[in-house]
JSON list of C-alpha atoms in Angstrom, two decimals:
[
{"chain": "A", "resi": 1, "resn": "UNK", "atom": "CA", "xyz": [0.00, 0.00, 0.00]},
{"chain": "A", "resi": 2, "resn": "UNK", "atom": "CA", "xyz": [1.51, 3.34, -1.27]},
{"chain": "A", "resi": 3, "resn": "UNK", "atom": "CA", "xyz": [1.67, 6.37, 1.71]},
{"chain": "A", "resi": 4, "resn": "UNK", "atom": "CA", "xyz": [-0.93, 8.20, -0.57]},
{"chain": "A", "resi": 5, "resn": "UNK", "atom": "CA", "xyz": [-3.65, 4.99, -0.61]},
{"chain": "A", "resi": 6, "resn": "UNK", "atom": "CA", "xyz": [-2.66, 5.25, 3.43]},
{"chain": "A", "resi": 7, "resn": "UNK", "atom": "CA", "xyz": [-3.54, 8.38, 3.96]},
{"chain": "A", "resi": 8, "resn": "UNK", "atom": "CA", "xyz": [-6.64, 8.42, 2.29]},
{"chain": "A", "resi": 9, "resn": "UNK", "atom": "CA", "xyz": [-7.85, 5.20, 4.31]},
{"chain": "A", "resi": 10, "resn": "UNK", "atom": "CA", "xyz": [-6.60, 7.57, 7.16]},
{"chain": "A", "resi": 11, "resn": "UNK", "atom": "CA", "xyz": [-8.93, 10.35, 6.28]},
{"chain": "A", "resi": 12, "resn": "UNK", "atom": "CA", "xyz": [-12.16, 8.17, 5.07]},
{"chain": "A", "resi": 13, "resn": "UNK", "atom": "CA", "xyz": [-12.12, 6.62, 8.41]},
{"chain": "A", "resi": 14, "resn": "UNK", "atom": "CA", "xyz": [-11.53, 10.19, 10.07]},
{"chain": "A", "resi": 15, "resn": "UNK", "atom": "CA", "xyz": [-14.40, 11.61, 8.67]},
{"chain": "A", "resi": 16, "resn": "UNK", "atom": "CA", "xyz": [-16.70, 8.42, 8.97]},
{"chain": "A", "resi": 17, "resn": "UNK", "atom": "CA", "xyz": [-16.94, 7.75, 5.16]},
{"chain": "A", "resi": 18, "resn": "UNK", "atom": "CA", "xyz": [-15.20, 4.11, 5.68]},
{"chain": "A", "resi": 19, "resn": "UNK", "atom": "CA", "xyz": [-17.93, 1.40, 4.95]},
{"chain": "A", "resi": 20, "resn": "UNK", "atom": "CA", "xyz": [-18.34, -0.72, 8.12]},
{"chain": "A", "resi": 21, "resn": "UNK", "atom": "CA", "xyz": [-16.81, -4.00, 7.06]},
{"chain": "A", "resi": 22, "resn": "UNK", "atom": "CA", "xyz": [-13.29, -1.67, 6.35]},
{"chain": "A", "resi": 23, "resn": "UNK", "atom": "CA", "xyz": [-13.96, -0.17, 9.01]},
{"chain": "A", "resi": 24, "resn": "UNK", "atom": "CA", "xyz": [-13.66, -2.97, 11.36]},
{"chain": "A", "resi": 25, "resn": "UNK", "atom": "CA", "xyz": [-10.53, -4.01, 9.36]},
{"chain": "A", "resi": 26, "resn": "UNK", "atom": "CA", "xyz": [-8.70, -0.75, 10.22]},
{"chain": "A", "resi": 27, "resn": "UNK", "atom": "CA", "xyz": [-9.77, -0.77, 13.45]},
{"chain": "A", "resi": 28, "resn": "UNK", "atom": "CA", "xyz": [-8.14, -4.24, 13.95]},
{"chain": "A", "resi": 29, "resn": "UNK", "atom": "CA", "xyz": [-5.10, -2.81, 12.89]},
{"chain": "A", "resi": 30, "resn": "UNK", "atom": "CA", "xyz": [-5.12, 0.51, 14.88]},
{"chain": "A", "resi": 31, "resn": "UNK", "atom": "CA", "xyz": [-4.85, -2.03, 17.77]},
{"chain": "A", "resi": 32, "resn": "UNK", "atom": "CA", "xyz": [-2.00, -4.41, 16.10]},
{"chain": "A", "resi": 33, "resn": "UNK", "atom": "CA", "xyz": [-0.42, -1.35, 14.56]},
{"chain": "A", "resi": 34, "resn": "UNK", "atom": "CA", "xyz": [1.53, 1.72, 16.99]},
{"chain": "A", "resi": 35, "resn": "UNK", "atom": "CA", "xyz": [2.91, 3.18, 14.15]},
{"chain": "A", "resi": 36, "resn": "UNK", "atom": "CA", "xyz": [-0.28, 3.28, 12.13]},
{"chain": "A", "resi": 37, "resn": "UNK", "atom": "CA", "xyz": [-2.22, 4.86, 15.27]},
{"chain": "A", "resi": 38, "resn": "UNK", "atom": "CA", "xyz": [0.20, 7.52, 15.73]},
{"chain": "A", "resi": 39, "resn": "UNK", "atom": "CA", "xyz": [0.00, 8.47, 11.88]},
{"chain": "A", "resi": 40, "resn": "UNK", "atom": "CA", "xyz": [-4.31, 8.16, 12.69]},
{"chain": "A", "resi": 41, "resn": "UNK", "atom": "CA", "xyz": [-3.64, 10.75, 15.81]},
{"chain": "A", "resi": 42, "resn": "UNK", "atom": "CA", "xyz": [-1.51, 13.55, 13.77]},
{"chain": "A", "resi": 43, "resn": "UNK", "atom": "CA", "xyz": [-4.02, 13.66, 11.04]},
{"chain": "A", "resi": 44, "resn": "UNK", "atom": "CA", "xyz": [-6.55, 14.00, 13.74]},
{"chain": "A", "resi": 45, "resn": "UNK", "atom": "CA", "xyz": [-4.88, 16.42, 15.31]},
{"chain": "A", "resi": 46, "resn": "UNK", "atom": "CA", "xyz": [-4.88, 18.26, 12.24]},
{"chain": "A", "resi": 47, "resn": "UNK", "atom": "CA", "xyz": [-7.79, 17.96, 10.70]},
{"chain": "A", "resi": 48, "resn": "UNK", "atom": "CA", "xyz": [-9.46, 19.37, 14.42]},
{"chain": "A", "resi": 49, "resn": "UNK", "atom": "CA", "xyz": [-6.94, 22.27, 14.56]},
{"chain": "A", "resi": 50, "resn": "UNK", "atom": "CA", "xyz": [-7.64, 23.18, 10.10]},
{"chain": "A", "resi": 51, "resn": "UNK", "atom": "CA", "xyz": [-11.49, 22.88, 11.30]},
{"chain": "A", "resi": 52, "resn": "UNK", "atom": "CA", "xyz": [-11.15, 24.94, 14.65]},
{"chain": "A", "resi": 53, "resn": "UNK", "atom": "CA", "xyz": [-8.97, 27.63, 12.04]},
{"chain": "A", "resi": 54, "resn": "UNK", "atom": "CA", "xyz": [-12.16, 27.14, 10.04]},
{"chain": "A", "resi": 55, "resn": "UNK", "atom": "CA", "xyz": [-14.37, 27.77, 12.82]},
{"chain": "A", "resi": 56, "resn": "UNK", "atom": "CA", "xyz": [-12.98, 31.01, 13.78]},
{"chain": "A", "resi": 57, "resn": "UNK", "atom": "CA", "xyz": [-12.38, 32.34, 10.49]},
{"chain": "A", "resi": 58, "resn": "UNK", "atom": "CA", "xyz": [-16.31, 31.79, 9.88]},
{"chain": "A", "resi": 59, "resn": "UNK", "atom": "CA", "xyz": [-17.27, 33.39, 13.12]},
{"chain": "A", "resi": 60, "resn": "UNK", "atom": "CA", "xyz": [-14.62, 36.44, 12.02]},
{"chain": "A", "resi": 61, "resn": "UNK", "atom": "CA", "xyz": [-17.15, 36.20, 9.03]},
{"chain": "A", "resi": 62, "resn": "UNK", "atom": "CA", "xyz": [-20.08, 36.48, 10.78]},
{"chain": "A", "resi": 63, "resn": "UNK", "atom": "CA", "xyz": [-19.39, 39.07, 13.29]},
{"chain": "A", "resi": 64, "resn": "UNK", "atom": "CA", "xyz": [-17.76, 41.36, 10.54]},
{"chain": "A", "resi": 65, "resn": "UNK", "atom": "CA", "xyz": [-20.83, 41.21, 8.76]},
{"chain": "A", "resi": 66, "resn": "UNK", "atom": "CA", "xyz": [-22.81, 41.96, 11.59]},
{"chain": "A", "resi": 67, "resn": "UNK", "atom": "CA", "xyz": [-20.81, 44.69, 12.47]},
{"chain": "A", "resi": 68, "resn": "UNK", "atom": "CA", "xyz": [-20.92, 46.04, 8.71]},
{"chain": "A", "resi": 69, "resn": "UNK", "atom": "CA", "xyz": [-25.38, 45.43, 9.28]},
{"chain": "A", "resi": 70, "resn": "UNK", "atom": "CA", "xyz": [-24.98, 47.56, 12.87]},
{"chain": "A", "resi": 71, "resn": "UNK", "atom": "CA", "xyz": [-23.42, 50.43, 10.78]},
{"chain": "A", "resi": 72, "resn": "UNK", "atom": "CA", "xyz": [-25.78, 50.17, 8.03]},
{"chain": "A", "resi": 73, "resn": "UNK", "atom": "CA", "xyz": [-28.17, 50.61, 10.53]},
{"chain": "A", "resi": 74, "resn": "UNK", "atom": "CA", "xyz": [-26.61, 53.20, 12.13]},
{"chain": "A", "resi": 75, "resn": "UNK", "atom": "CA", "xyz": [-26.18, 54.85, 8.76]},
{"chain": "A", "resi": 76, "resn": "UNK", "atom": "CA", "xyz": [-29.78, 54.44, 8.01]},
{"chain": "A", "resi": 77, "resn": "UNK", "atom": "CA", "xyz": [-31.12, 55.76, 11.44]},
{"chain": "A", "resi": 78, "resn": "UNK", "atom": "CA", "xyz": [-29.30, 58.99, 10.86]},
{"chain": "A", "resi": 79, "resn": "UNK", "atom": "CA", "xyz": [-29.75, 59.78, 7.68]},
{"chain": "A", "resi": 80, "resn": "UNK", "atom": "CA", "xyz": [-33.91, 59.08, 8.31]},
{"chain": "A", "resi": 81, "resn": "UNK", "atom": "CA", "xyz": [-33.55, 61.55, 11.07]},
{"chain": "A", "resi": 82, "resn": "UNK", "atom": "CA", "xyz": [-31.29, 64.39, 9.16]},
{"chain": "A", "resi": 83, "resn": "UNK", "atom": "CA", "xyz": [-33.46, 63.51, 5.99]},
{"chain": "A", "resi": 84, "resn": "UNK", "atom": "CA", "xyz": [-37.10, 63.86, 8.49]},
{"chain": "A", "resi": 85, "resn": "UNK", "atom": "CA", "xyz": [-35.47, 67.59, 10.14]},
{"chain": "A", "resi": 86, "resn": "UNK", "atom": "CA", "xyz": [-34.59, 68.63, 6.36]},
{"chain": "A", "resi": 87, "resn": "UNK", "atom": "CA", "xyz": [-38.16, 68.31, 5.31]},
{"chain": "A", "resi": 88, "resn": "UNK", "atom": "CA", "xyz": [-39.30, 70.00, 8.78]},
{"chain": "A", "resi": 89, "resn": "UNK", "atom": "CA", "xyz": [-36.87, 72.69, 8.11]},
{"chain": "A", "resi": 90, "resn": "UNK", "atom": "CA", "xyz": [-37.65, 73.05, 4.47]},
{"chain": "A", "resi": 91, "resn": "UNK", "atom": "CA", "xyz": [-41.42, 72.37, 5.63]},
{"chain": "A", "resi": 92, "resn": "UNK", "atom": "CA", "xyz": [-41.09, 75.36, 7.50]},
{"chain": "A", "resi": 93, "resn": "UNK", "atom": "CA", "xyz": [-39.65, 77.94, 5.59]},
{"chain": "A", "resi": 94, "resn": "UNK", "atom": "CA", "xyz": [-42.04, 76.80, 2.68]},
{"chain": "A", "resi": 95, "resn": "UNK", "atom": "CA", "xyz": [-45.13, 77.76, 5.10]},
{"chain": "A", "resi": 96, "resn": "UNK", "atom": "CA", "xyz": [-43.41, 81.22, 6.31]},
{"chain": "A", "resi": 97, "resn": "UNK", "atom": "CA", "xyz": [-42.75, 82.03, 2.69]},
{"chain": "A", "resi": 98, "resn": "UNK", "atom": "CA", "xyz": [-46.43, 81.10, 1.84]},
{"chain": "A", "resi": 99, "resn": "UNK", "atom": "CA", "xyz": [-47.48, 83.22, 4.59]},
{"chain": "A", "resi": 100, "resn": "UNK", "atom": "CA", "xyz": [-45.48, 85.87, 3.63]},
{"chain": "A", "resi": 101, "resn": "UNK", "atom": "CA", "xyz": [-47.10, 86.16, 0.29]},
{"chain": "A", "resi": 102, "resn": "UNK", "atom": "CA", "xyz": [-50.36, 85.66, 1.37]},
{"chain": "A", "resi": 103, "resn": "UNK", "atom": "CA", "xyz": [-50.01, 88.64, 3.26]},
{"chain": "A", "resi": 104, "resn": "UNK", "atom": "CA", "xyz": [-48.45, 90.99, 0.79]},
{"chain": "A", "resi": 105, "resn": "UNK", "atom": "CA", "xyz": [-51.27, 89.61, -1.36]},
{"chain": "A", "resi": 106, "resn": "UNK", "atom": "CA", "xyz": [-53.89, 90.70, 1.16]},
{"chain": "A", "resi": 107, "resn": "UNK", "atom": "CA", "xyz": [-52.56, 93.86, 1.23]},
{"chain": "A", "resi": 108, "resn": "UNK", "atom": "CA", "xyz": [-52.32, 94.30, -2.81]},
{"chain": "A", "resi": 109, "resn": "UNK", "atom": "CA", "xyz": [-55.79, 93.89, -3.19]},
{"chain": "A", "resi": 110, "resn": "UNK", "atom": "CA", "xyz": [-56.86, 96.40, -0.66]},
{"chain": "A", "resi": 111, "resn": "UNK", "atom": "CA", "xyz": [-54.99, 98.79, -2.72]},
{"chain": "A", "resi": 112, "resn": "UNK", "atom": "CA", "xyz": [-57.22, 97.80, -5.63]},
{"chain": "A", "resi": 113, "resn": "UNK", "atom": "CA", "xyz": [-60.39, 99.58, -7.12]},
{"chain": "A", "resi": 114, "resn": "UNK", "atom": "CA", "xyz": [-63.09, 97.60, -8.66]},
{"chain": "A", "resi": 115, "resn": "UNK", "atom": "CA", "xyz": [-62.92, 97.59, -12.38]},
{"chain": "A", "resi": 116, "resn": "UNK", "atom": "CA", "xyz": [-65.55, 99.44, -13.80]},
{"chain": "A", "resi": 117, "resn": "UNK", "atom": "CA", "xyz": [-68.03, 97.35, -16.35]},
{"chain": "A", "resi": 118, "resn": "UNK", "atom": "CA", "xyz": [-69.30, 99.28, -19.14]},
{"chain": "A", "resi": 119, "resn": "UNK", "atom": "CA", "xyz": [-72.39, 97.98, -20.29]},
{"chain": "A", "resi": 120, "resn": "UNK", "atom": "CA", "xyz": [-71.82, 95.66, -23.37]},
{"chain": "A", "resi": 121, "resn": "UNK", "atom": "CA", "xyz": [-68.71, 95.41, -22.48]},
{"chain": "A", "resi": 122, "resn": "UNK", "atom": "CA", "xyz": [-67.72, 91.73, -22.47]},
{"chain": "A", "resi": 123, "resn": "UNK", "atom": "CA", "xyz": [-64.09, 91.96, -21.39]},
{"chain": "A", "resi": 124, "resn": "UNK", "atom": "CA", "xyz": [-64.79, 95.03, -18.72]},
{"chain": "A", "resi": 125, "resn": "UNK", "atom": "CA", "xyz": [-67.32, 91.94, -17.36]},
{"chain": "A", "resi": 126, "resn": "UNK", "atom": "CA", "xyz": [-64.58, 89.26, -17.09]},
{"chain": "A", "resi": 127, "resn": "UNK", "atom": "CA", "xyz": [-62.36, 91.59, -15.04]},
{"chain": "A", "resi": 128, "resn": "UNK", "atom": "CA", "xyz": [-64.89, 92.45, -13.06]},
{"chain": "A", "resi": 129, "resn": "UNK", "atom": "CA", "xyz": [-65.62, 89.41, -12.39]},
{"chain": "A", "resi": 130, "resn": "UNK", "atom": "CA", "xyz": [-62.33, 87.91, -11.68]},
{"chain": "A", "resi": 131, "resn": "UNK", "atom": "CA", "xyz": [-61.98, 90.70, -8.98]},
{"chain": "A", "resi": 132, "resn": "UNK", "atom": "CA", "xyz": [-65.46, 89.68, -7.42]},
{"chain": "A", "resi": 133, "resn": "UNK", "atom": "CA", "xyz": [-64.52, 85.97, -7.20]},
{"chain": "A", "resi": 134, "resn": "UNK", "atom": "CA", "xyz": [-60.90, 87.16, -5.86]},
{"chain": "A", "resi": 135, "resn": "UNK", "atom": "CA", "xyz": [-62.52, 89.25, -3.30]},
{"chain": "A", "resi": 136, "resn": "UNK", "atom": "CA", "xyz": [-64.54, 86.02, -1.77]},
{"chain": "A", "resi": 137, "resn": "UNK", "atom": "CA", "xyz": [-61.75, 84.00, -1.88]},
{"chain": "A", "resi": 138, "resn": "UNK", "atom": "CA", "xyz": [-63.19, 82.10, -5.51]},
{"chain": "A", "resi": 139, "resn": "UNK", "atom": "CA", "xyz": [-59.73, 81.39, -6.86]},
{"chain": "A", "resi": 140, "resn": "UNK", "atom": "CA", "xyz": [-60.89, 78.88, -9.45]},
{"chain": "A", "resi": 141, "resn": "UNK", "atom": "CA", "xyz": [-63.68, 80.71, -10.92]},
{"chain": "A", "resi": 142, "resn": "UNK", "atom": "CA", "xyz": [-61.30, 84.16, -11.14]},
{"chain": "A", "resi": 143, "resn": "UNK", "atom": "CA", "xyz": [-58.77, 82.46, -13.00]},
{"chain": "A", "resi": 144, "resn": "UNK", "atom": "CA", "xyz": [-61.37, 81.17, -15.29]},
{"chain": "A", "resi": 145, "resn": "UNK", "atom": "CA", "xyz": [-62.70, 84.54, -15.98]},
{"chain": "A", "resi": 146, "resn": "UNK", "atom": "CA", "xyz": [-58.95, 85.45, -16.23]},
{"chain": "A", "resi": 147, "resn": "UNK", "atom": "CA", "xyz": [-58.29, 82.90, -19.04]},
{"chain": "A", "resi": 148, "resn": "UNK", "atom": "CA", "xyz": [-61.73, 84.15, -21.05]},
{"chain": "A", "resi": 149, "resn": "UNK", "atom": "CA", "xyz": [-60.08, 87.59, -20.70]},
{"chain": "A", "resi": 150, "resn": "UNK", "atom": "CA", "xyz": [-56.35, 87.01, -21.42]},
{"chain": "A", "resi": 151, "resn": "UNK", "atom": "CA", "xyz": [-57.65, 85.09, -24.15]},
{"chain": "A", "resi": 152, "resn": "UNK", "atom": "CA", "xyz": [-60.28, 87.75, -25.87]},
{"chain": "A", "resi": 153, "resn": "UNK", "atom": "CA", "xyz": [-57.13, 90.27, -25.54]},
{"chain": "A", "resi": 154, "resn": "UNK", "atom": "CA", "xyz": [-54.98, 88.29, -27.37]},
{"chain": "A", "resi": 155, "resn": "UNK", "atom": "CA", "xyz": [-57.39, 87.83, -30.22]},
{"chain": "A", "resi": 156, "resn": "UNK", "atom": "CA", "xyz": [-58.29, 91.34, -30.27]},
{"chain": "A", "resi": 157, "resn": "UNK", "atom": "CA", "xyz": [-53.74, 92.61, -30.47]},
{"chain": "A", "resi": 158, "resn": "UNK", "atom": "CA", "xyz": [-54.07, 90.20, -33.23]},
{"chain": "A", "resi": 159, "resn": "UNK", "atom": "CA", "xyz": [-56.37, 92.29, -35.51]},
{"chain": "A", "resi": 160, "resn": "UNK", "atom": "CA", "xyz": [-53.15, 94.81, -37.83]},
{"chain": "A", "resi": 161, "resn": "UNK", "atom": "CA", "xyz": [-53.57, 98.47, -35.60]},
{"chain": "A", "resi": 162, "resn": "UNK", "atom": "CA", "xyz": [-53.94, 100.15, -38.87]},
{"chain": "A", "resi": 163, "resn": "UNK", "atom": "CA", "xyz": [-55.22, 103.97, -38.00]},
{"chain": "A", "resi": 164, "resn": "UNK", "atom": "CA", "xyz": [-55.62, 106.04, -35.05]},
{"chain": "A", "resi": 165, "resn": "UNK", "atom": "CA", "xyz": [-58.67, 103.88, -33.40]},
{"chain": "A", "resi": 166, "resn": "UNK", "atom": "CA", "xyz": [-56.52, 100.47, -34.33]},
{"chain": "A", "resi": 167, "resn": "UNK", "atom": "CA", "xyz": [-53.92, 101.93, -32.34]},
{"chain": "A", "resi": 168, "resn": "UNK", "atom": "CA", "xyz": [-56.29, 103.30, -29.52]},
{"chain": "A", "resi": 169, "resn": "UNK", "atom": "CA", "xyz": [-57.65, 99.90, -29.04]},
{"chain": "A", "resi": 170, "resn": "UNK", "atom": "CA", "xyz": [-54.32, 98.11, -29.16]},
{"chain": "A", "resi": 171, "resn": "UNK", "atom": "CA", "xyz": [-53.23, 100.87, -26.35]},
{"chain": "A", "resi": 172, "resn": "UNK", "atom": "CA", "xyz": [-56.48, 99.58, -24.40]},
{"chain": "A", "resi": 173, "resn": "UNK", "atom": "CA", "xyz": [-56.16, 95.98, -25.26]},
{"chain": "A", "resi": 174, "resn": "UNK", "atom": "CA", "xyz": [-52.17, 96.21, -23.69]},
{"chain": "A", "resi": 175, "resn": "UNK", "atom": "CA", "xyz": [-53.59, 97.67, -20.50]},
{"chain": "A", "resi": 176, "resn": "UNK", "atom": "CA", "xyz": [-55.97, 95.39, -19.43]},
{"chain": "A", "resi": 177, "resn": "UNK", "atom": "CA", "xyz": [-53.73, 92.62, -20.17]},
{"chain": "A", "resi": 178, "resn": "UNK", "atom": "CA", "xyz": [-51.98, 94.12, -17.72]},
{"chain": "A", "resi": 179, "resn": "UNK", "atom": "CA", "xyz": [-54.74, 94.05, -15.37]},
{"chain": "A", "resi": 180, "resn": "UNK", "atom": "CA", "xyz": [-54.74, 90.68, -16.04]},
{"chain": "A", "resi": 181, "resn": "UNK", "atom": "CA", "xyz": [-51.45, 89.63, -14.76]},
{"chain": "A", "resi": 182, "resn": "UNK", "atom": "CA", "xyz": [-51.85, 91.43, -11.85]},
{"chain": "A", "resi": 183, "resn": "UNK", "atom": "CA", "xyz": [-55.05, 90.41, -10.89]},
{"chain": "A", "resi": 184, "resn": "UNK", "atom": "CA", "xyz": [-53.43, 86.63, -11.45]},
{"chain": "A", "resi": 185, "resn": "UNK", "atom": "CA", "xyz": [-50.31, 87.31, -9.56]},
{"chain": "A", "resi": 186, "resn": "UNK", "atom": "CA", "xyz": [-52.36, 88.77, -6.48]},
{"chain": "A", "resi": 187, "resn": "UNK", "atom": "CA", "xyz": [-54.61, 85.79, -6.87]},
{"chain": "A", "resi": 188, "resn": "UNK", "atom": "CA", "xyz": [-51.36, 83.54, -6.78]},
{"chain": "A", "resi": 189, "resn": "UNK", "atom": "CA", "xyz": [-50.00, 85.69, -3.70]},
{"chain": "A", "resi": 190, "resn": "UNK", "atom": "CA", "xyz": [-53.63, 85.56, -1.85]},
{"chain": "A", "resi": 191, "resn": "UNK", "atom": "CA", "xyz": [-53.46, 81.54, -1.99]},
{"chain": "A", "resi": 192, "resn": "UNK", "atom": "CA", "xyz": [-50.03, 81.29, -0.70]},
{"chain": "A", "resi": 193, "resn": "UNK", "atom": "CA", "xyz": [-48.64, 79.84, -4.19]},
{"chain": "A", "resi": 194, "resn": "UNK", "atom": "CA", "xyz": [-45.13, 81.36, -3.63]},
{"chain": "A", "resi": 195, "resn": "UNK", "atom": "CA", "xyz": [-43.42, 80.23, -6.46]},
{"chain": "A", "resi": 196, "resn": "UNK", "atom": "CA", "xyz": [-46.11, 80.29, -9.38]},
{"chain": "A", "resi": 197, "resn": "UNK", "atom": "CA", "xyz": [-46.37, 83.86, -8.23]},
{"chain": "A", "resi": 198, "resn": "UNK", "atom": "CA", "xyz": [-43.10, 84.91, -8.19]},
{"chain": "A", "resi": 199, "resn": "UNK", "atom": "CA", "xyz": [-42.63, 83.96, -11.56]},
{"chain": "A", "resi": 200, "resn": "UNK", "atom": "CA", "xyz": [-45.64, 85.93, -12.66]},
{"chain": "A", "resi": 201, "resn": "UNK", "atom": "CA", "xyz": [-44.23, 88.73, -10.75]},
{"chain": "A", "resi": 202, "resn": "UNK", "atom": "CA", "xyz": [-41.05, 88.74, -12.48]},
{"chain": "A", "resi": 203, "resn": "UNK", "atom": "CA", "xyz": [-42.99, 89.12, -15.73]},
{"chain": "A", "resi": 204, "resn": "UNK", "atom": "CA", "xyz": [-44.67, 91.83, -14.75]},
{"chain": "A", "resi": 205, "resn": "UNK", "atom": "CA", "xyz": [-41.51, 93.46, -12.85]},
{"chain": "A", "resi": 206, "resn": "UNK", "atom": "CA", "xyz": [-39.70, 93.15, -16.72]},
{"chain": "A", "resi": 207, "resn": "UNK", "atom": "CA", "xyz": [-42.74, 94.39, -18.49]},
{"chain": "A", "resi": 208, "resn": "UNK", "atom": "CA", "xyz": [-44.29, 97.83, -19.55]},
{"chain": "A", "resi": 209, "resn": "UNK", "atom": "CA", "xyz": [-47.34, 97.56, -16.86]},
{"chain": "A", "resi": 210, "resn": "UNK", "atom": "CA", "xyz": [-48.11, 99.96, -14.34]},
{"chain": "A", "resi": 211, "resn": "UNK", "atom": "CA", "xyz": [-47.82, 97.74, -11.38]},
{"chain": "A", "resi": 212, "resn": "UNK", "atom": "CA", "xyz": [-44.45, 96.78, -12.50]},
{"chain": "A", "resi": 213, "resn": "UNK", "atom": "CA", "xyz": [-42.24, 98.95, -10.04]},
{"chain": "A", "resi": 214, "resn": "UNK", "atom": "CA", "xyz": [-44.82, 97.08, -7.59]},
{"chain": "A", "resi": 215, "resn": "UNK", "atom": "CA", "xyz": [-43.99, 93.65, -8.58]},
{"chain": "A", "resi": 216, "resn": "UNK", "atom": "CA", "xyz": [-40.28, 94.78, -8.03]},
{"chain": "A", "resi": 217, "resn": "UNK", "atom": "CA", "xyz": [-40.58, 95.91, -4.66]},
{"chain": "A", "resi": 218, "resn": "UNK", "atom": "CA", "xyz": [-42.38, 92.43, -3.65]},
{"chain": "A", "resi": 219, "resn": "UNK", "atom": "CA", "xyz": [-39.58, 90.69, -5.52]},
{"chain": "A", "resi": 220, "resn": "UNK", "atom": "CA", "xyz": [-37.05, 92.30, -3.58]},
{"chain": "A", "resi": 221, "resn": "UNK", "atom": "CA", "xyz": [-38.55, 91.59, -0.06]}
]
């Protein structure tokens, strides 16, 4: 029998893979055989201290990965809470900015007077309108009468301004599109839409209108 064919009769009957009529065999010999139980005891020896190196390189494993899980964890728990106080902070500038412009709307629409409605006239009776509806708070039906008026203007600066009343009514048409933006931009401010308004605002603040040094002074507060 060659050391290798030895050695691997060793190991089948270390690790219990020897059948049992083999088994008894060896066994036999272990007792007849010093030499062959001393060989049987080193590879034990062995084989428990590779499997208790084994061991405790799996439990290394085990508890680095937990410890990698407990700073995930960690991770996770504090970036929640800085992510949760972001959103309160951001949550409360956004309601401090939206109460800011409700208020300077409020106070924009005091300083308005009702638009006078000529009789017949369709467009006088949208921006009245819008202003009524603004007045109770009636945000949706204002900016509907807003859109019926922006949208009459536009087809009226569409028709050529070829003489003196062309030009009159182009001159007309510009200003109560003006109106118009206001009235939407201190609809916007009245319903705390910061943004939306601001933008309308800045349109205004680059435009021709009469309320544009206005919308410049809100922009700059």
């Amino acid at each position: 029998m060659t050391d290798i064919e030895r050695n691997n009769r060793i190991d089948e009957y270390l690790i219990g893979a020897m059948p049992e009529d083999e088994k008894a065999a060896f066994e036999k010999e272990l007792r007849e055989d010093e030499t062959l139980r001393g060989e049987v005891e080193a590879q034990r020896t062995i084989a428990e201290a590779v499997q208790t190196a084994h061991l405790k390189n799996m439990l290394a494993d085990v508890e680095a990965d937990l410890q990698r899980k407990r700073i995930l964890r960690r991770v996770i728990t504090w970036t929640s809470s800085a992510a949760a106080s972001i959103v309160i902070i951001l949550s409360g500038y956004s309601i401090r900015q939206s109460n800011a412009i409700k208020a300077i709307g409020d106070m924009c629409f005091t300083e308005l007077t009702l638009p006078v409605s000529r009789d017949g006239n369709s467009l006088d009776s949208l921006l009245t309108l819008a202003f009524s509806q603004i007045a109770v708070n009636e945000y949706s039906a204002a900016a509907s009468a807003l859109v019926e008026a922006r949208l009459m203007i536009e087809d009226g600066l569409r028709v050529p301004a070829a003489d003196e009343e062309s030009r009159y009514r182009h001159a007309l048409l510009r200003r109560h599109l003006y109106e118009v933006d206001w009235l939407e931009a201190i609809s916007l401010m009245k319903q705390g839409r910061d943004r939306k308004a601001r933008r309308l605002l800045n349109s205004i603040a680059d435009s021709q209108s009469p309320y544009s040094e206005k919308a410049r002074e809100i922009l700059i507060r």
